[in-house]
Amino acid sequence: MSKPVVVVTRRWPNAVEERLMDVFDARLNDDDHPFSPQELVDAIKTADALMPTVTDKISADIIGTAGRKARIIGNFGVGFNNIDIDAAKKHGVVVTNTPEVLTDCTADIAMILLLSVARRIGEGERHLRGGQWTGWRPTHMMGQKVSGKTLGLIGYGRIAQAMARRALGFGMTLIYYDPYVDAAKLDKSVPATAVSSIDEVLAQADFVSLHCPSTPETRHLINSESFAKMKPTAFLINTARGDIVDESALIAALREDVIQGAGLDVYEKEPKVPADLLKMNNVVLLPHLGSASTQTREAMGMRVLTNVEAFFAGKTPPDRVV
Ligand code: DGY
């Protein structure tokens, strides 16, 4: 029996590509170039499954392409805001994602950003490498203490709860706001207090960390009014999606000392990072590294395979979102 044809839009870890070639008639992207919209259309017209990543915009036009052959989109990523879900529903295209396997690594990066921005890690490293360090002195590069501070989580799903567990090790007080929280899936061992509004998180937290999906409802959820409600000593941490934050408002808030700093892994127009942010010392900037460990990226790829294999075996893919 012939194997299903699958198109993979970027290079995946070797171990996963090897398995892909065993299981499917896989068309790989050997030079790892970003697919153009036309290449996505060609793929969806000629393959049985499309395996994009979070940077491939799978629009309604692409899903609605006349003569589309692909019946499943196995997204390499937990966030699926890159895919027009309404169009997928309309055209009966199954969409899957890769939850759970990236929870720990993404929470690690959120905690790294929190620690780094509070304790001026990036700035300190640049200072030393730039040959500016003249020696220890009592007032040199004083940052903010983390232990005992309040961490406010906006969105309290898997990654937020994993970050909360890490923050407990730093003796932090935990509060969260999540109107969609699934009580059955809450980690009851974490003493986090639910508050009834985002404003309460903004007003009380020393660190505000974002963990909600990117949807029309959450676009620019954090804006100039939000920054005005935060403590002037507070920090914003974003490992979720760039468009949850109004980036221009963030730049103004940082420049005018409305808040003290920010740790960012995601941006509104990736891979573009505003020049203003690049010049600021009170921000730590990472290139969307949340899930970027060998183990996690392999697990994400294997998760895509499990979903797509299940689909072609006539079963419901375990991580079906549509
Ligand atoms: C995701 O999976 O949604 C991340 O942003 C990439 O790891």
Short mmCIF file of C-alpha atoms and ligand atoms in Angstrom, two decimals:
data_model
loop_
_atom_site.label_atom_id
_atom_site.label_comp_id
_atom_site.label_asym_id
_atom_site.label_seq_id
_atom_site.Cartn_x
_atom_site.Cartn_y
_atom_site.Cartn_z
CA MET A 1 0.00 0.00 0.00
CA SER A 2 1.35 3.44 -0.83
CA LYS A 3 2.26 5.70 2.03
CA PRO A 4 0.49 9.06 2.59
CA VAL A 5 2.37 12.00 1.09
CA VAL A 6 3.28 14.61 3.68
CA VAL A 7 4.95 18.00 3.22
CA VAL A 8 7.08 19.33 6.06
CA THR A 9 7.68 23.07 5.81
CA ARG A 10 10.95 23.37 7.79
CA ARG A 11 13.86 21.15 8.85
CA TRP A 12 12.98 19.01 11.86
CA PRO A 13 15.43 17.25 14.23
CA ASN A 14 17.17 14.35 12.45
CA ALA A 15 15.58 11.61 14.54
CA VAL A 16 12.12 12.86 13.64
CA GLU A 17 12.90 13.29 9.94
CA GLU A 18 14.20 9.69 9.85
CA ARG A 19 10.95 8.42 11.34
CA LEU A 20 8.94 10.64 9.02
CA MET A 21 10.63 9.01 6.03
CA ASP A 22 9.90 5.53 7.41
CA VAL A 23 6.24 6.15 8.02
CA PHE A 24 5.30 8.51 5.18
CA ASP A 25 6.22 9.49 1.68
CA ALA A 26 7.78 12.62 3.17
CA ARG A 27 8.80 15.73 1.24
CA LEU A 28 11.35 17.48 3.41
CA ASN A 29 12.66 21.04 3.22
CA ASP A 30 16.39 20.30 2.86
CA ASP A 31 17.57 23.93 2.78
CA ASP A 32 15.17 24.98 5.59
CA HIS A 33 13.87 28.03 3.71
CA PRO A 34 10.58 29.59 4.89
CA PHE A 35 7.76 28.50 2.57
CA SER A 36 6.12 31.18 0.41
CA PRO A 37 2.30 31.30 0.25
CA GLN A 38 2.54 29.69 -3.22
CA GLU A 39 4.61 26.81 -1.84
CA LEU A 40 1.98 26.28 0.88
CA VAL A 41 -0.75 26.22 -1.78
CA ASP A 42 1.26 23.72 -3.87
CA ALA A 43 1.78 21.57 -0.78
CA ILE A 44 -1.86 21.54 0.23
CA LYS A 45 -2.86 20.65 -3.35
CA THR A 46 -0.44 17.78 -3.77
CA ALA A 47 0.07 16.20 -0.33
CA ASP A 48 -2.25 14.21 1.91
CA ALA A 49 -1.03 16.10 4.99
CA LEU A 50 0.65 19.43 5.61
CA MET A 51 3.05 19.74 8.55
CA PRO A 52 3.69 23.45 9.09
CA THR A 53 5.26 25.27 12.02
CA VAL A 54 4.03 28.23 14.02
CA THR A 55 5.62 30.68 11.56
CA ASP A 56 3.70 29.41 8.51
CA LYS A 57 0.55 31.44 7.99
CA ILE A 58 -2.10 28.97 6.87
CA SER A 59 -4.80 31.42 5.83
CA ALA A 60 -8.40 30.85 4.81
CA ASP A 61 -7.31 31.31 1.18
CA ILE A 62 -4.73 28.56 1.46
CA ILE A 63 -7.13 26.18 3.22
CA GLY A 64 -9.84 27.01 0.67
CA THR A 65 -7.54 26.39 -2.32
CA ALA A 66 -9.50 24.79 -5.17
CA GLY A 67 -8.40 21.20 -5.62
CA ARG A 68 -6.98 20.90 -2.09
CA LYS A 69 -5.85 17.35 -1.40
CA ALA A 70 -4.59 17.60 2.22
CA ARG A 71 -7.17 16.67 4.82
CA ILE A 72 -5.04 17.22 7.90
CA ILE A 73 -2.69 19.95 9.12
CA GLY A 74 -0.33 18.65 11.80
CA ASN A 75 1.09 21.83 13.31
CA PHE A 76 4.58 21.68 14.84
CA GLY A 77 3.79 23.81 17.88
CA VAL A 78 1.27 24.10 20.66
CA GLY A 79 0.02 27.52 19.57
CA PHE A 80 -2.06 27.35 16.40
CA ASN A 81 -2.89 31.02 15.84
CA ASN A 82 -0.97 30.69 12.55
CA ILE A 83 -3.85 28.60 11.16
CA ASP A 84 -7.28 29.96 10.23
CA ILE A 85 -9.28 27.61 12.40
CA ASP A 86 -12.68 28.79 11.16
CA ALA A 87 -11.63 28.01 7.58
CA ALA A 88 -10.37 24.58 8.66
CA LYS A 89 -13.72 23.87 10.32
CA LYS A 90 -15.62 25.11 7.29
CA HIS A 91 -13.66 22.92 4.88
CA GLY A 92 -13.54 19.87 7.17
CA VAL A 93 -9.74 19.98 7.53
CA VAL A 94 -8.44 18.40 10.74
CA VAL A 95 -5.88 20.44 12.71
CA THR A 96 -3.63 19.09 15.45
CA ASN A 97 -1.02 20.70 17.74
CA THR A 98 1.73 19.55 20.15
CA PRO A 99 0.70 20.23 23.76
CA GLU A 100 2.40 19.02 26.98
CA VAL A 101 5.80 18.12 25.55
CA LEU A 102 7.00 21.73 25.59
CA THR A 103 5.52 22.77 28.92
CA ASP A 104 8.68 22.39 31.03
CA CYS A 105 11.07 24.01 28.58
CA THR A 106 8.80 26.98 27.96
CA ALA A 107 8.29 27.48 31.71
CA ASP A 108 12.07 27.30 32.11
CA ILE A 109 12.53 30.11 29.57
CA ALA A 110 9.86 32.22 31.29
CA MET A 111 11.72 31.79 34.58
CA ILE A 112 15.07 32.49 32.91
CA LEU A 113 13.68 35.75 31.51
CA LEU A 114 12.27 36.70 34.91
CA LEU A 115 15.57 36.07 36.69
CA SER A 116 17.65 37.63 33.90
CA VAL A 117 15.76 40.89 33.67
CA ALA A 118 15.49 41.33 37.45
CA ARG A 119 19.18 40.59 38.07
CA ARG A 120 20.46 42.33 34.90
CA ILE A 121 22.06 39.19 33.51
CA GLY A 122 22.19 40.17 29.83
CA GLU A 123 23.37 43.65 30.65
CA GLY A 124 26.05 42.29 33.00
CA GLU A 125 27.33 39.89 30.38
CA ARG A 126 27.50 42.62 27.74
CA HIS A 127 29.30 44.85 30.25
CA LEU A 128 31.94 42.21 30.97
CA ARG A 129 32.43 41.10 27.37
CA GLY A 130 32.67 44.75 26.36
CA GLY A 131 35.68 45.15 28.65
CA GLN A 132 33.90 47.68 30.86
CA TRP A 133 34.17 45.79 34.16
CA THR A 134 36.57 47.55 36.49
CA GLY A 135 35.97 45.33 39.53
CA TRP A 136 33.56 44.61 42.38
CA ARG A 137 32.05 47.52 44.23
CA PRO A 138 29.01 47.78 46.51
CA THR A 139 26.83 49.78 44.14
CA HIS A 140 27.74 48.04 40.90
CA MET A 141 24.84 46.82 38.72
CA MET A 142 22.30 46.39 41.47
CA GLY A 143 19.20 44.61 40.23
CA GLN A 144 15.97 43.58 41.96
CA LYS A 145 15.63 40.72 44.42
CA VAL A 146 13.36 37.93 43.13
CA SER A 147 12.84 35.77 46.21
CA GLY A 148 9.68 36.57 48.11
CA LYS A 149 8.18 38.74 45.36
CA THR A 150 4.73 38.29 43.79
CA LEU A 151 4.38 36.57 40.43
CA GLY A 152 1.13 37.32 38.59
CA LEU A 153 0.17 34.93 35.82
CA ILE A 154 -2.28 35.95 33.10
CA GLY A 155 -3.63 32.67 31.76
CA TYR A 156 -3.20 29.66 34.01
CA GLY A 157 -2.83 26.66 31.75
CA ARG A 158 -0.08 24.04 31.73
CA ILE A 159 2.87 26.38 31.09
CA ALA A 160 1.74 28.96 33.65
CA GLN A 161 1.32 26.23 36.28
CA ALA A 162 4.78 24.86 35.47
CA MET A 163 6.20 28.36 35.89
CA ALA A 164 4.33 28.70 39.19
CA ARG A 165 5.98 25.47 40.43
CA ARG A 166 9.40 26.91 39.55
CA ALA A 167 8.61 30.25 41.21
CA LEU A 168 7.69 28.42 44.43
CA GLY A 169 11.35 27.44 44.68
CA PHE A 170 12.10 31.16 44.90
CA GLY A 171 9.58 31.66 47.70
CA MET A 172 7.34 33.75 45.45
CA THR A 173 3.70 34.52 46.17
CA LEU A 174 1.52 33.39 43.27
CA ILE A 175 -1.61 34.97 41.87
CA TYR A 176 -3.34 34.33 38.57
CA TYR A 177 -6.22 35.41 36.39
CA ASP A 178 -7.79 32.99 33.93
CA PRO A 179 -11.50 33.13 33.11
CA TYR A 180 -11.24 29.83 31.19
CA VAL A 181 -9.31 27.83 33.77
CA ASP A 182 -10.13 24.13 33.78
CA ALA A 183 -10.58 23.34 37.50
CA ALA A 184 -10.17 19.60 36.82
CA LYS A 185 -6.70 20.18 35.36
CA LEU A 186 -5.41 22.52 38.08
CA ASP A 187 -2.26 21.46 39.92
CA LYS A 188 -3.71 21.58 43.44
CA SER A 189 -0.26 21.26 45.00
CA VAL A 190 0.58 24.84 43.91
CA PRO A 191 -0.68 27.47 46.36
CA ALA A 192 -1.70 30.03 43.73
CA THR A 193 -4.57 32.42 44.40
CA ALA A 194 -7.10 33.16 41.66
CA VAL A 195 -7.97 36.85 41.42
CA SER A 196 -11.05 38.15 39.67
CA SER A 197 -9.55 40.51 37.11
CA ILE A 198 -6.44 41.25 35.07
CA ASP A 199 -6.29 44.61 36.83
CA GLU A 200 -5.76 42.85 40.16
CA VAL A 201 -2.82 40.95 38.71
CA LEU A 202 -1.38 44.15 37.22
CA ALA A 203 -1.71 46.08 40.48
CA GLN A 204 -0.33 43.40 42.81
CA ALA A 205 2.38 41.60 40.85
CA ASP A 206 6.08 42.38 40.85
CA PHE A 207 6.36 40.18 37.76
CA VAL A 208 3.49 39.82 35.28
CA SER A 209 3.91 36.75 33.09
CA LEU A 210 1.69 36.12 30.05
CA HIS A 211 0.39 32.64 29.30
CA CYS A 212 -2.77 33.11 27.25
CA PRO A 213 -3.24 32.15 23.60
CA SER A 214 -3.20 34.70 20.80
CA THR A 215 -6.81 35.25 19.73
CA PRO A 216 -8.75 38.29 18.51
CA GLU A 217 -9.82 38.70 22.16
CA THR A 218 -6.25 38.79 23.54
CA ARG A 219 -4.71 41.03 20.85
CA HIS A 220 -3.10 43.99 22.67
CA LEU A 221 -4.58 42.73 25.94
CA ILE A 222 -1.56 44.41 27.54
CA ASN A 223 -1.53 48.03 26.43
CA SER A 224 -0.73 51.51 27.73
CA GLU A 225 -3.62 51.39 30.24
CA SER A 226 -2.32 48.05 31.56
CA PHE A 227 1.20 49.42 32.05
CA ALA A 228 -0.22 52.39 33.96
CA LYS A 229 -1.83 49.93 36.39
CA MET A 230 1.43 48.06 37.07
CA LYS A 231 3.88 48.98 39.82
CA PRO A 232 6.72 51.19 38.55
CA THR A 233 9.08 48.51 39.88
CA ALA A 234 7.31 45.68 38.01
CA PHE A 235 8.53 43.58 35.09
CA LEU A 236 6.60 42.06 32.17
CA ILE A 237 7.50 38.56 30.96
CA ASN A 238 6.13 37.27 27.63
CA THR A 239 6.73 33.75 26.35
CA ALA A 240 3.24 33.41 24.84
CA ARG A 241 2.67 35.43 21.65
CA GLY A 242 3.91 38.88 20.65
CA ASP A 243 0.58 40.35 19.64
CA ILE A 244 -0.84 39.97 23.17
CA VAL A 245 1.26 43.05 24.00
CA ASP A 246 0.98 46.41 22.25
CA GLU A 247 4.71 46.66 21.50
CA SER A 248 4.68 50.45 20.94
CA ALA A 249 2.97 50.94 24.30
CA LEU A 250 5.54 48.65 25.92
CA ILE A 251 8.40 50.67 24.44
CA ALA A 252 6.84 53.90 25.75
CA ALA A 253 6.27 52.36 29.21
CA LEU A 254 9.88 51.19 29.39
CA ARG A 255 11.25 54.49 28.15
CA GLU A 256 9.15 56.56 30.55
CA ASP A 257 9.83 54.29 33.57
CA VAL A 258 6.15 53.36 33.87
CA ILE A 259 7.44 49.82 34.51
CA GLN A 260 10.95 48.70 35.32
CA GLY A 261 11.69 46.16 32.62
CA ALA A 262 10.61 43.30 30.38
CA GLY A 263 11.76 39.82 29.42
CA LEU A 264 10.55 38.83 25.96
CA ASP A 265 10.74 35.66 23.90
CA VAL A 266 8.07 36.66 21.37
CA TYR A 267 7.34 39.78 19.29
CA GLU A 268 4.48 41.28 17.29
CA LYS A 269 6.18 40.95 13.89
CA GLU A 270 8.71 38.13 14.26
CA PRO A 271 11.51 37.98 13.35
CA LYS A 272 11.46 41.80 13.43
CA VAL A 273 12.33 43.23 16.82
CA PRO A 274 11.80 46.99 17.20
CA ALA A 275 15.08 48.93 17.14
CA ASP A 276 13.96 50.80 20.27
CA LEU A 277 13.87 47.55 22.25
CA LEU A 278 17.31 46.53 20.98
CA LYS A 279 18.76 49.74 22.44
CA MET A 280 17.27 49.30 25.93
CA ASN A 281 19.19 47.82 28.80
CA ASN A 282 16.11 47.09 30.93
CA VAL A 283 14.88 44.37 28.57
CA VAL A 284 16.07 40.82 27.98
CA LEU A 285 15.33 39.65 24.44
CA LEU A 286 15.37 36.06 23.21
CA PRO A 287 14.62 34.75 19.69
CA HIS A 288 11.47 32.66 20.44
CA LEU A 289 13.41 29.94 22.28
CA GLY A 290 10.65 28.65 24.60
CA SER A 291 10.61 25.07 23.32
CA ALA A 292 14.13 25.08 21.85
CA SER A 293 15.81 22.09 23.48
CA THR A 294 16.80 19.02 21.48
CA GLN A 295 14.62 16.78 23.62
CA THR A 296 11.55 19.00 23.36
CA ARG A 297 11.83 19.68 19.63
CA GLU A 298 12.18 15.92 19.02
CA ALA A 299 9.17 15.27 21.22
CA MET A 300 7.17 17.92 19.36
CA GLY A 301 8.00 16.33 16.00
CA MET A 302 7.11 12.86 17.27
CA ARG A 303 3.83 14.28 18.56
CA VAL A 304 2.99 15.57 15.06
CA LEU A 305 3.75 12.12 13.67
CA THR A 306 1.53 10.41 16.25
CA ASN A 307 -1.34 12.71 15.34
CA VAL A 308 -1.00 12.32 11.59
CA GLU A 309 -0.47 8.56 11.81
CA ALA A 310 -3.61 8.25 13.94
CA PHE A 311 -5.54 10.23 11.33
CA PHE A 312 -4.46 7.96 8.46
CA ALA A 313 -5.23 4.91 10.61
CA GLY A 314 -8.82 6.15 10.80
CA LYS A 315 -8.57 7.20 14.47
CA THR A 316 -9.11 10.56 16.17
CA PRO A 317 -5.70 12.24 16.52
CA PRO A 318 -4.97 12.70 20.24
CA ASP A 319 -4.23 16.42 19.88
CA ARG A 320 -7.01 17.36 17.51
CA VAL A 321 -8.01 21.00 17.94
CA VAL A 322 -10.48 21.06 15.02
C1 DGY B 1 4.58 26.94 20.23
O1 DGY B 1 4.72 25.73 20.18
O2 DGY B 1 3.48 27.47 20.13
C2 DGY B 1 5.79 27.77 20.46
O3 DGY B 1 5.59 29.10 20.37
C3 DGY B 1 6.94 27.28 19.65
O4 DGY B 1 7.48 26.34 20.49
#
